[in-house]
PDB file of C-alpha atoms in Angstrom:
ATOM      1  CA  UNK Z  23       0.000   0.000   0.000  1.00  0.00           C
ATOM      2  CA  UNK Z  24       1.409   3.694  -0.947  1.00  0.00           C
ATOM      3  CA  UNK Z  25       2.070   5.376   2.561  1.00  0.00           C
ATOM      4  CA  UNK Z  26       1.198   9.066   2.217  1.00  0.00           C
ATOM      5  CA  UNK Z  27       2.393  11.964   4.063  1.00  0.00           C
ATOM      6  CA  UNK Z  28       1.438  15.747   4.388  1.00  0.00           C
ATOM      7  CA  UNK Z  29       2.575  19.045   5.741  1.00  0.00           C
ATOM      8  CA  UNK Z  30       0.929  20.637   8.882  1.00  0.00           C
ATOM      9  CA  UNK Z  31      -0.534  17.603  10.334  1.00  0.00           C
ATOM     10  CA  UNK Z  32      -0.069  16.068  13.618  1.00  0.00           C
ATOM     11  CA  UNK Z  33      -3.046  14.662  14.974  1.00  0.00           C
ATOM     12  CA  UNK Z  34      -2.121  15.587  18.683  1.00  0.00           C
ATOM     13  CA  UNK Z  35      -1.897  19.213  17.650  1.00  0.00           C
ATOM     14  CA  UNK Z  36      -4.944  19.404  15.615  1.00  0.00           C
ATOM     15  CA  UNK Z  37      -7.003  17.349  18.426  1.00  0.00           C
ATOM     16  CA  UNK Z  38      -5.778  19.581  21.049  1.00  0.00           C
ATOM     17  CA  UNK Z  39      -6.513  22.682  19.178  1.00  0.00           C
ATOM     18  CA  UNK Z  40     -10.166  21.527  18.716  1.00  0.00           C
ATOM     19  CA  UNK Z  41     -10.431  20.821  21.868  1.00  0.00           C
ATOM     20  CA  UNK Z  42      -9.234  24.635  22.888  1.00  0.00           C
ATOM     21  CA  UNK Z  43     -11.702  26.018  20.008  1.00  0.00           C
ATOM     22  CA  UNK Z  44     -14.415  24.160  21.361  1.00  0.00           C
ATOM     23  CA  UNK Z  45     -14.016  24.461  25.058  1.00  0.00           C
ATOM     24  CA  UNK Z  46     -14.559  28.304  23.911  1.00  0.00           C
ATOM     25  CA  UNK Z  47     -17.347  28.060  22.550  1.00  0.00           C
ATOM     26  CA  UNK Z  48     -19.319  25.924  24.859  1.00  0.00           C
ATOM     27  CA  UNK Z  49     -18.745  28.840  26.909  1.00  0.00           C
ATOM     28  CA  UNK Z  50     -20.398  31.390  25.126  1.00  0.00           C
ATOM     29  CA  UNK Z  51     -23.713  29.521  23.755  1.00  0.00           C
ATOM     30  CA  UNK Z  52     -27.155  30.295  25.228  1.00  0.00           C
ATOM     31  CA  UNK Z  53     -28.306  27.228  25.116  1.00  0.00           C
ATOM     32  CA  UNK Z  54     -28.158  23.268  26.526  1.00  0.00           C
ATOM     33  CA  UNK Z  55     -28.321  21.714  23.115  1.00  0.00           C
ATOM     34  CA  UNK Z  56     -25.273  24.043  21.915  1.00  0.00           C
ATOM     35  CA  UNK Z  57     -23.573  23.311  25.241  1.00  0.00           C
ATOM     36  CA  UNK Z  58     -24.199  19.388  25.091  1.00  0.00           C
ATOM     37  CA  UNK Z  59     -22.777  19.296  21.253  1.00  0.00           C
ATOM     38  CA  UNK Z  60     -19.615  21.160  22.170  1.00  0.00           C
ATOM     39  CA  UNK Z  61     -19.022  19.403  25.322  1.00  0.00           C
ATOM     40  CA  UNK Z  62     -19.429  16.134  23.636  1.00  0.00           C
ATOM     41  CA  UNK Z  63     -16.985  17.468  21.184  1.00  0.00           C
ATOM     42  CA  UNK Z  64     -14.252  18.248  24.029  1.00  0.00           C
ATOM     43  CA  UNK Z  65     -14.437  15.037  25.767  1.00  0.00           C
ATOM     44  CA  UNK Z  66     -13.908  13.072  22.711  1.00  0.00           C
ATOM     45  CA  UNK Z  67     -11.422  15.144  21.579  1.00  0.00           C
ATOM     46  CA  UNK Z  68      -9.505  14.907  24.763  1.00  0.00           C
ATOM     47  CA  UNK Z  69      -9.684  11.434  24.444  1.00  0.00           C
ATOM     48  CA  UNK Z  70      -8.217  11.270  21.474  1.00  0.00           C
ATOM     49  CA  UNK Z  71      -5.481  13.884  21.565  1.00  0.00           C
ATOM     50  CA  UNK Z  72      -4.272  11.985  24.517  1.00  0.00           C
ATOM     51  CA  UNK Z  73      -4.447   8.508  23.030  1.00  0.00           C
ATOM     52  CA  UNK Z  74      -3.086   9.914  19.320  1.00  0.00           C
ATOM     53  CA  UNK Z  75       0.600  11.025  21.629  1.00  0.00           C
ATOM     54  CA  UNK Z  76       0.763   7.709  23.496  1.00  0.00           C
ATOM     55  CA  UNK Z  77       0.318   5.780  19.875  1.00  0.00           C
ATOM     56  CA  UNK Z  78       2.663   7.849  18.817  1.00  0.00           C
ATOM     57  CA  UNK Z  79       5.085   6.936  21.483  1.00  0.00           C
ATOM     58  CA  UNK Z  80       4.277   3.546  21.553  1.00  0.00           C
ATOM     59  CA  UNK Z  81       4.787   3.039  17.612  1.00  0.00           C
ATOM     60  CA  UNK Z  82       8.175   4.641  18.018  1.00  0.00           C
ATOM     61  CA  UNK Z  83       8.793   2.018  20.911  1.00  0.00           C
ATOM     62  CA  UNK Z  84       8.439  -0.956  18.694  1.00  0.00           C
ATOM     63  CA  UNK Z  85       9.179   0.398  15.283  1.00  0.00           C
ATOM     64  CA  UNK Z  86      12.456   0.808  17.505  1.00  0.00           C
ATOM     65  CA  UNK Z  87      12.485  -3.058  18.506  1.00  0.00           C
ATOM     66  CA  UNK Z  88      12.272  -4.310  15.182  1.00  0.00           C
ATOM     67  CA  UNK Z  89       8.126  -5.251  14.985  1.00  0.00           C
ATOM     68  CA  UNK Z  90       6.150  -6.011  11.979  1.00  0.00           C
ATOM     69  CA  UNK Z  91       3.504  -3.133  11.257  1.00  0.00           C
ATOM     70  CA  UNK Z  92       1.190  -6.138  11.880  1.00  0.00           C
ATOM     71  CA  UNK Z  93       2.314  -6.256  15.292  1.00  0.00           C
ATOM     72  CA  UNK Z  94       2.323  -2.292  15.837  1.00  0.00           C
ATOM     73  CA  UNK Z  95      -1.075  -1.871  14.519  1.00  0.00           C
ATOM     74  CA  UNK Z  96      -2.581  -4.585  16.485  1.00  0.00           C
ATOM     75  CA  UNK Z  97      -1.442  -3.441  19.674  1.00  0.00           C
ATOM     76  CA  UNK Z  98      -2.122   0.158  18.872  1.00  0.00           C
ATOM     77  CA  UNK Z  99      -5.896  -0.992  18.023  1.00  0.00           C
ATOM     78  CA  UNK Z 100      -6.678  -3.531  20.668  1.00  0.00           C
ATOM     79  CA  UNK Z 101      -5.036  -2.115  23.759  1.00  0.00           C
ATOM     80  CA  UNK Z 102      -8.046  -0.100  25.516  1.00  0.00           C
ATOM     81  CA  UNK Z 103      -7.526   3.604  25.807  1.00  0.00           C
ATOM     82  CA  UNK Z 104      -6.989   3.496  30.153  1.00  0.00           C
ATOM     83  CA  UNK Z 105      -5.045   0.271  29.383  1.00  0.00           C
ATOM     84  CA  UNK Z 106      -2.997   2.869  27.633  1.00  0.00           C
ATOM     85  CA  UNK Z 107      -2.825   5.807  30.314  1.00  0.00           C
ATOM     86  CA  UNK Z 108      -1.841   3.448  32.986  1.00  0.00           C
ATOM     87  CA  UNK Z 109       0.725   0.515  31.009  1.00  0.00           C
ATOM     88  CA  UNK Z 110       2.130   2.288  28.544  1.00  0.00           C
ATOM     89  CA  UNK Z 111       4.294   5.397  30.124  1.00  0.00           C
ATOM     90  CA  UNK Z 112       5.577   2.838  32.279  1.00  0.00           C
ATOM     91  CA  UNK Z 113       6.564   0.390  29.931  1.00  0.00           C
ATOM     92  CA  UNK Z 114       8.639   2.741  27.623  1.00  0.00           C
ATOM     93  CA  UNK Z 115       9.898   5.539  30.037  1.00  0.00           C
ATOM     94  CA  UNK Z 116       9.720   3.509  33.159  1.00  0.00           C
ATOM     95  CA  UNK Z 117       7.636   6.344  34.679  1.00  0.00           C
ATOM     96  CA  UNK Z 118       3.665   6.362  35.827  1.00  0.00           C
ATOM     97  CA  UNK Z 119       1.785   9.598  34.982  1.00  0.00           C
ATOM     98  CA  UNK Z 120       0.351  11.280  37.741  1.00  0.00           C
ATOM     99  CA  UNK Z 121      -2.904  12.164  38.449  1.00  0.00           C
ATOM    100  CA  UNK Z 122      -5.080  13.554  40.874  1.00  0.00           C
ATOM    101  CA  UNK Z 123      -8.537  11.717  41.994  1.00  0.00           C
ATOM    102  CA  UNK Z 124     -10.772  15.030  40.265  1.00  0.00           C
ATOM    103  CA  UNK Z 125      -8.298  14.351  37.268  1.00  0.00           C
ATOM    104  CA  UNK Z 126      -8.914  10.265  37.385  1.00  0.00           C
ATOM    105  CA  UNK Z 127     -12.620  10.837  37.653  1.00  0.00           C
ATOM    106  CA  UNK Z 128     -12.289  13.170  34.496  1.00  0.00           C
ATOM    107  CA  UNK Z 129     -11.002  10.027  32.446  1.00  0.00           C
ATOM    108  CA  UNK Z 130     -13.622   7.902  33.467  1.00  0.00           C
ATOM    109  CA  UNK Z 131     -15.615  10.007  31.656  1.00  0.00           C
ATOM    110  CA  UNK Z 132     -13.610  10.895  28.675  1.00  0.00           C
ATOM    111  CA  UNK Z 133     -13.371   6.998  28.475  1.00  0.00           C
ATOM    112  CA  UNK Z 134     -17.597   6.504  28.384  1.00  0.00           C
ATOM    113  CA  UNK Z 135     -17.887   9.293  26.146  1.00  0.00           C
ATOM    114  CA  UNK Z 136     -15.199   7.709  24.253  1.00  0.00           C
ATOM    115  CA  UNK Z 137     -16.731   4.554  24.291  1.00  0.00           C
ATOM    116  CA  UNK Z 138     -20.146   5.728  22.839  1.00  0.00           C
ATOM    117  CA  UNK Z 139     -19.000   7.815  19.845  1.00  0.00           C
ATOM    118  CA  UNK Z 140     -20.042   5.044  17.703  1.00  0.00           C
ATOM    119  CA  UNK Z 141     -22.810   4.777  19.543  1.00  0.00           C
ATOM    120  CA  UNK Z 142     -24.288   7.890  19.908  1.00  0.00           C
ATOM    121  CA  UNK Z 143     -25.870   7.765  16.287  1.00  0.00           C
ATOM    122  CA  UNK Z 144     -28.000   4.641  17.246  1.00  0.00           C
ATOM    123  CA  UNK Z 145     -28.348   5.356  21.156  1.00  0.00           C
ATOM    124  CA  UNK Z 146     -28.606   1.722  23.167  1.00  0.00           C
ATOM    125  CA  UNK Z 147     -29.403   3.325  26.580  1.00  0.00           C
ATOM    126  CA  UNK Z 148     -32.215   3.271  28.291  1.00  0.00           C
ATOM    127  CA  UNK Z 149     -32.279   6.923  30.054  1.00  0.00           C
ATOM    128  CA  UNK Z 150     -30.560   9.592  29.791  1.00  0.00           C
ATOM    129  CA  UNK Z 151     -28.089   9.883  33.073  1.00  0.00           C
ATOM    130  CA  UNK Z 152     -25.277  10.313  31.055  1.00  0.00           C
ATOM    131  CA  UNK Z 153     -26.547  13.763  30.614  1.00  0.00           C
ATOM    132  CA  UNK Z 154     -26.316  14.651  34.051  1.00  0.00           C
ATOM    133  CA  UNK Z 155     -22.917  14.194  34.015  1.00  0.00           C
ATOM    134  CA  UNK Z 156     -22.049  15.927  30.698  1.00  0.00           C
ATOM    135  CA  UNK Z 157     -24.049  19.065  32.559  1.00  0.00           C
ATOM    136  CA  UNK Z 158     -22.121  18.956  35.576  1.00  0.00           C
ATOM    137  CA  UNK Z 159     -18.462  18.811  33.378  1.00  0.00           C
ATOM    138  CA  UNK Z 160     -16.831  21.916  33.858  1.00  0.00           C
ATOM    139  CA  UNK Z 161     -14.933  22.124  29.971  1.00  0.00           C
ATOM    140  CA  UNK Z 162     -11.907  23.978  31.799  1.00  0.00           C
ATOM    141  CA  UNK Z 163     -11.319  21.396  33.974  1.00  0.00           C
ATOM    142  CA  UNK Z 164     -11.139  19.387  30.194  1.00  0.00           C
ATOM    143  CA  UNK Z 165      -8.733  21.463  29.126  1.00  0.00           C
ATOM    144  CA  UNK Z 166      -6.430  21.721  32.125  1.00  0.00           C
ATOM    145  CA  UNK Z 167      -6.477  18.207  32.777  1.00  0.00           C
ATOM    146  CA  UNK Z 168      -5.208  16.945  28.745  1.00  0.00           C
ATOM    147  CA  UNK Z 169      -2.981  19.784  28.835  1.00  0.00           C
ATOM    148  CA  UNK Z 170      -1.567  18.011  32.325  1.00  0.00           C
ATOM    149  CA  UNK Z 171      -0.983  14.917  31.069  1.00  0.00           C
ATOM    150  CA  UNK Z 172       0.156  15.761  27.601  1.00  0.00           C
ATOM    151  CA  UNK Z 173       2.806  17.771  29.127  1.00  0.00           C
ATOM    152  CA  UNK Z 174       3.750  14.619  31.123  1.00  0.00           C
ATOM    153  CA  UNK Z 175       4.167  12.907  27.907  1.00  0.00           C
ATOM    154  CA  UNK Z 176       6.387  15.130  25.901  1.00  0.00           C
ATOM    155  CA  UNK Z 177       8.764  15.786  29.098  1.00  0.00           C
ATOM    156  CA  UNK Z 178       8.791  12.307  29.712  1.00  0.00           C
ATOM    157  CA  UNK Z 179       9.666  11.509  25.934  1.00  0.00           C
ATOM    158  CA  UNK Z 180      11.577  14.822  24.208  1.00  0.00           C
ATOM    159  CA  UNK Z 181      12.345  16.677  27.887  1.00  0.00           C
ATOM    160  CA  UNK Z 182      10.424  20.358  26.863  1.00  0.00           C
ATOM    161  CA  UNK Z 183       6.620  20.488  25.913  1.00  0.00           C
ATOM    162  CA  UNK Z 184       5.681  22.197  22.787  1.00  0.00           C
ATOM    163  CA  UNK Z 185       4.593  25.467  22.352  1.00  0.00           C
ATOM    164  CA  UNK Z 186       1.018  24.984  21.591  1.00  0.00           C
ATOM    165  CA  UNK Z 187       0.216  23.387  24.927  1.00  0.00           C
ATOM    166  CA  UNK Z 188      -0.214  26.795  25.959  1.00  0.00           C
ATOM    167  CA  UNK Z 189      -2.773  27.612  23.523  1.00  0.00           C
ATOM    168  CA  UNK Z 190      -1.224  29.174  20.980  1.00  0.00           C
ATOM    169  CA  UNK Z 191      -0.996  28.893  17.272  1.00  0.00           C
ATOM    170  CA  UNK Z 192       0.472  30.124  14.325  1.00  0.00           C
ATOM    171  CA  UNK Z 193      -2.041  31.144  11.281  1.00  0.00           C
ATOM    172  CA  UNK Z 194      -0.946  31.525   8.066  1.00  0.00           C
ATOM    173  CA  UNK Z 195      -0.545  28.424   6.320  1.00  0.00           C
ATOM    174  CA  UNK Z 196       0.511  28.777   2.947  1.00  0.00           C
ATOM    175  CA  UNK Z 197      -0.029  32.885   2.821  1.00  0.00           C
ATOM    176  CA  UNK Z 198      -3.637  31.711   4.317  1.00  0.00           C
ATOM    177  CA  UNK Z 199      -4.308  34.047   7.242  1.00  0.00           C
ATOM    178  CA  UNK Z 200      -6.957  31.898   8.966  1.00  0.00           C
ATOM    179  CA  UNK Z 201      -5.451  29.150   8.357  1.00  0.00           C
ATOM    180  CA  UNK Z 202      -3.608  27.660  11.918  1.00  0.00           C
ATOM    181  CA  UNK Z 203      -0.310  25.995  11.082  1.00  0.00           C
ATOM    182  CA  UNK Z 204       1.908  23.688  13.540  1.00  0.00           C
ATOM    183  CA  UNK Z 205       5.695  25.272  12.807  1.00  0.00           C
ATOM    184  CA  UNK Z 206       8.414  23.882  15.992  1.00  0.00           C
ATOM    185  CA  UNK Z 207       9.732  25.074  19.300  1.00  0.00           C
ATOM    186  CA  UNK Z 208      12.819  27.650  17.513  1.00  0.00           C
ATOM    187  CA  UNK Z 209       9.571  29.880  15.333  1.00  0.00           C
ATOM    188  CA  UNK Z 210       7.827  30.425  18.699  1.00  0.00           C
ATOM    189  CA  UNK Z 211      11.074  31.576  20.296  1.00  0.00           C
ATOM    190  CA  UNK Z 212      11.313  33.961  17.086  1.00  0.00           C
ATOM    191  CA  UNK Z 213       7.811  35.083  17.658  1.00  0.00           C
ATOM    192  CA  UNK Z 214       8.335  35.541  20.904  1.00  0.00           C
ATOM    193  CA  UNK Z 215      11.171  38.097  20.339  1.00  0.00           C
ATOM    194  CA  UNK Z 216       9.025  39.829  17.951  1.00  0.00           C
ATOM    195  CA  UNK Z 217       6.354  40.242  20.740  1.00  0.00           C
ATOM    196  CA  UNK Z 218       9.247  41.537  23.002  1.00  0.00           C
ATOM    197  CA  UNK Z 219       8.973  38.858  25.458  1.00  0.00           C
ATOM    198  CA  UNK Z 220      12.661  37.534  24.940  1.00  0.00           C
ATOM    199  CA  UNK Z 221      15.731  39.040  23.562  1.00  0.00           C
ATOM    200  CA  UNK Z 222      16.462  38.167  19.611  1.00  0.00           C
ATOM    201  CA  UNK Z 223      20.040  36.706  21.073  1.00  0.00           C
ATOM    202  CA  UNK Z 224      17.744  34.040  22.417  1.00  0.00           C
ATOM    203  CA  UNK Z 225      16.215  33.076  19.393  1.00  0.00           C
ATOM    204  CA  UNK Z 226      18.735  33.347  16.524  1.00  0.00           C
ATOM    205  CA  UNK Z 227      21.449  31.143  18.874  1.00  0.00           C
ATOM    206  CA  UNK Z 228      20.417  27.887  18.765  1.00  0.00           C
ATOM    207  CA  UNK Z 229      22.035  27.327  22.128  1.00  0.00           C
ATOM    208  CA  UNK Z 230      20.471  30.309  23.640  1.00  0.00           C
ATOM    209  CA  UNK Z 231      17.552  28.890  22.358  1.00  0.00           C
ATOM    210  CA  UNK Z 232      18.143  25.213  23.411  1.00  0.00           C
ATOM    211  CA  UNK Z 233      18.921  26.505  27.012  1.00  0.00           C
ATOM    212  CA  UNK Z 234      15.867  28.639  27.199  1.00  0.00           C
ATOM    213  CA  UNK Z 235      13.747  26.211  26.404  1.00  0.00           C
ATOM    214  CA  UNK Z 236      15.175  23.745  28.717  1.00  0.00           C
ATOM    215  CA  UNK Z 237      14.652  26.316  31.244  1.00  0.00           C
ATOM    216  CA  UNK Z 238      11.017  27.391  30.562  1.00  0.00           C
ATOM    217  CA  UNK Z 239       9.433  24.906  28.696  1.00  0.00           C
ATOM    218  CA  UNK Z 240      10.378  21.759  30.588  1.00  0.00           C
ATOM    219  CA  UNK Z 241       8.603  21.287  33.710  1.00  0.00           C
ATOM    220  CA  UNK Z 242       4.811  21.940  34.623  1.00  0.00           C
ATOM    221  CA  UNK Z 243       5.826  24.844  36.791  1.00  0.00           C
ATOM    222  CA  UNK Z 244       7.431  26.322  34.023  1.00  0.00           C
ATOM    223  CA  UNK Z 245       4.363  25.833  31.792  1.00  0.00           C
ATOM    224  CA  UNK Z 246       2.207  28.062  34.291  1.00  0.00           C
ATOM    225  CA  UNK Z 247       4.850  31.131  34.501  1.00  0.00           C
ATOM    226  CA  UNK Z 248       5.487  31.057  30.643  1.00  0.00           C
ATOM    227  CA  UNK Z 249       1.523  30.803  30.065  1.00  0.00           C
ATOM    228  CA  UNK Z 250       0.902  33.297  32.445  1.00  0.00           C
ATOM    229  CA  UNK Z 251       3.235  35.586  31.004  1.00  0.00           C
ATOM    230  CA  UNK Z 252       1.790  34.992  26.838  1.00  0.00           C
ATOM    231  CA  UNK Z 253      -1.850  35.574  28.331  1.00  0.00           C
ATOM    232  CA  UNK Z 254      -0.907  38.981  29.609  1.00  0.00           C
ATOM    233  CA  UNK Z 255      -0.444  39.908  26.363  1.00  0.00           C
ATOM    234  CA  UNK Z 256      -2.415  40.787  22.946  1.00  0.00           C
ATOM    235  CA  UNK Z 257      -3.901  38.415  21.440  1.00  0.00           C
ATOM    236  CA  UNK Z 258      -1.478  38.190  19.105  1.00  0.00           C
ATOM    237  CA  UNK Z 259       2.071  39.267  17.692  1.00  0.00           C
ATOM    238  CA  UNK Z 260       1.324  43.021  15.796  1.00  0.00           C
ATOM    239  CA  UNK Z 261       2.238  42.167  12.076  1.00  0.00           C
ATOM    240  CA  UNK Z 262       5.677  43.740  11.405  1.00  0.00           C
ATOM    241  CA  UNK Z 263       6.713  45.486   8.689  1.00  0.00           C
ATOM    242  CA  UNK Z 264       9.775  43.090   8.017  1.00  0.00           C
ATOM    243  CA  UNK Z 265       7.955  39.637   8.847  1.00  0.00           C
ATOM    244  CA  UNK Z 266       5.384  38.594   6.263  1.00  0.00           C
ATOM    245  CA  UNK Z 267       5.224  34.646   8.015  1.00  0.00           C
ATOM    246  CA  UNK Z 268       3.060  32.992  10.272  1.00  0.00           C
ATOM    247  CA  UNK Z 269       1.837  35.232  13.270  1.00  0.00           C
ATOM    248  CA  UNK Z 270       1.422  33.958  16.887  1.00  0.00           C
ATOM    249  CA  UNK Z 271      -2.316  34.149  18.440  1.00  0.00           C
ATOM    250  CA  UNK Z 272      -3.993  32.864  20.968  1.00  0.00           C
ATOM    251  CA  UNK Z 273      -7.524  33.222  19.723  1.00  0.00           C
ATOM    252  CA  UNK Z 274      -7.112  31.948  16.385  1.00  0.00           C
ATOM    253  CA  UNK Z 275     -10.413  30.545  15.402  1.00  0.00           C
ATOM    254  CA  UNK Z 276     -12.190  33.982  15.710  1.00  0.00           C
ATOM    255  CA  UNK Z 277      -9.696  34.789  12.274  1.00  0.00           C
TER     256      UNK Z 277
END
């Protein structure tokens, strides 16, 4: 079978970013049947953000051991999504996640809703409980919760977290400027010294950069300051004269 690749897609990325986008706008409807769509639409997609990184790490593991793509895909398919969360950081970084009881609770209920996406077209149930509990999710607590444990994941597996795990995103994929493209670690540096947050030194040196980066992007503590710092400003970089690329916004759906 031809194996087929393209530009500006990771599902992680795009999962989590859907997730942010509609975490927003669950928020702002007037209504339960608005609410209930996009709240559906964040559990599931923090289901699967989380479970498209830990496929990713476990493919790595074996591609890494030598296994047939038989093997990968089997026990990428049949190995259930908390099977997953709990085995699989262990088995390839010898390391548990960790996780709260509110935060443990939250995956037992990204897991039903997870469960019943194929479901949900031809309901099986005989009430509607589930409901109860989809009214009583907070969607923050969504969002903090993936953006926990994906952090986990990347420090665990590359040592810094990326970029857009704080909610930001480039737009302006291919001269589109609504369009939200995934560009690495050393362009948000750059776009950070455009902002004025960090000195151009930082970004141009690719040890500067390495060292920031090691500095504020690689522990959960760091995470907070650095996203406390991007929130109190703009919503995005001001478009510069001499920069025609990809700007940095935190808002980018409402472009």
């Amino acid at each position: 079978m031809r194996k087929t690749w393209f530009w500006n897609v990771d599902p992680t990325w795009e999962n989590f970013s859907y997730l942010l986008e509609d975490q927003h706008r669950a928020k702002k409807v007037e209504n339960a049947f608005l609410e209930n769509k996009y709240k559906k639409s964040c559990l599931y997609f923090a289901g699967v953000s989380i479970e498209s990184l830990l496929n990713k790490i476990m493919r790595t593991k074996l591609e890494d051991e030598g296994k047939s793509e038989n093997k990968i895909y089997n026990t990428l398919r049949y190995e259930g999504f908390k099977g997953k969360l709990k085995k699989w950081p262990k088995k390839v970084f010898d390391s548990s996640l960790t996780l709260t009881d509110k935060e443990s609770n939250l995956f037992d209920l990204f897991e039903t809703f997870y469960e019943m996406r194929n479901t949900l077209t031809h309901p099986k149930h005989e009430d509607h409980s589930i409901y109860v509990d989809l009214e009583m999710t907070d969607v923050s607590e969504i969002k903090e919760t993936v953006s926990k444990i994906l952090l986990q994941l990347f420090i665990l597996r590359d040592k810094i977290f990326p970029y857009w795990l704080l909610g930001w995103n480039f737009i302006g994929f291919n001269r589109d400027d609504n369009h939200p493209v995934i560009l690495n670690n050393s362009q948000f540096l750059h776009a950070l010294s455009r902002m004025g947050i960090i000195n151009s030194q930082t970004a141009w040196s690719a040890d500067h950069s390495d060292e920031w980066q090691i500095k504020n992007m690689s522990s959960y503590k760091s995470f907070l300051s650095l996203k406390k710092k991007l929130n109190s400003y703009p919503l995005n970089e001001e478009n510069s004269e001499n920069y025609e690329g990809p700007i940095l916004t935190k808002n980018w759906w409402e472009y």
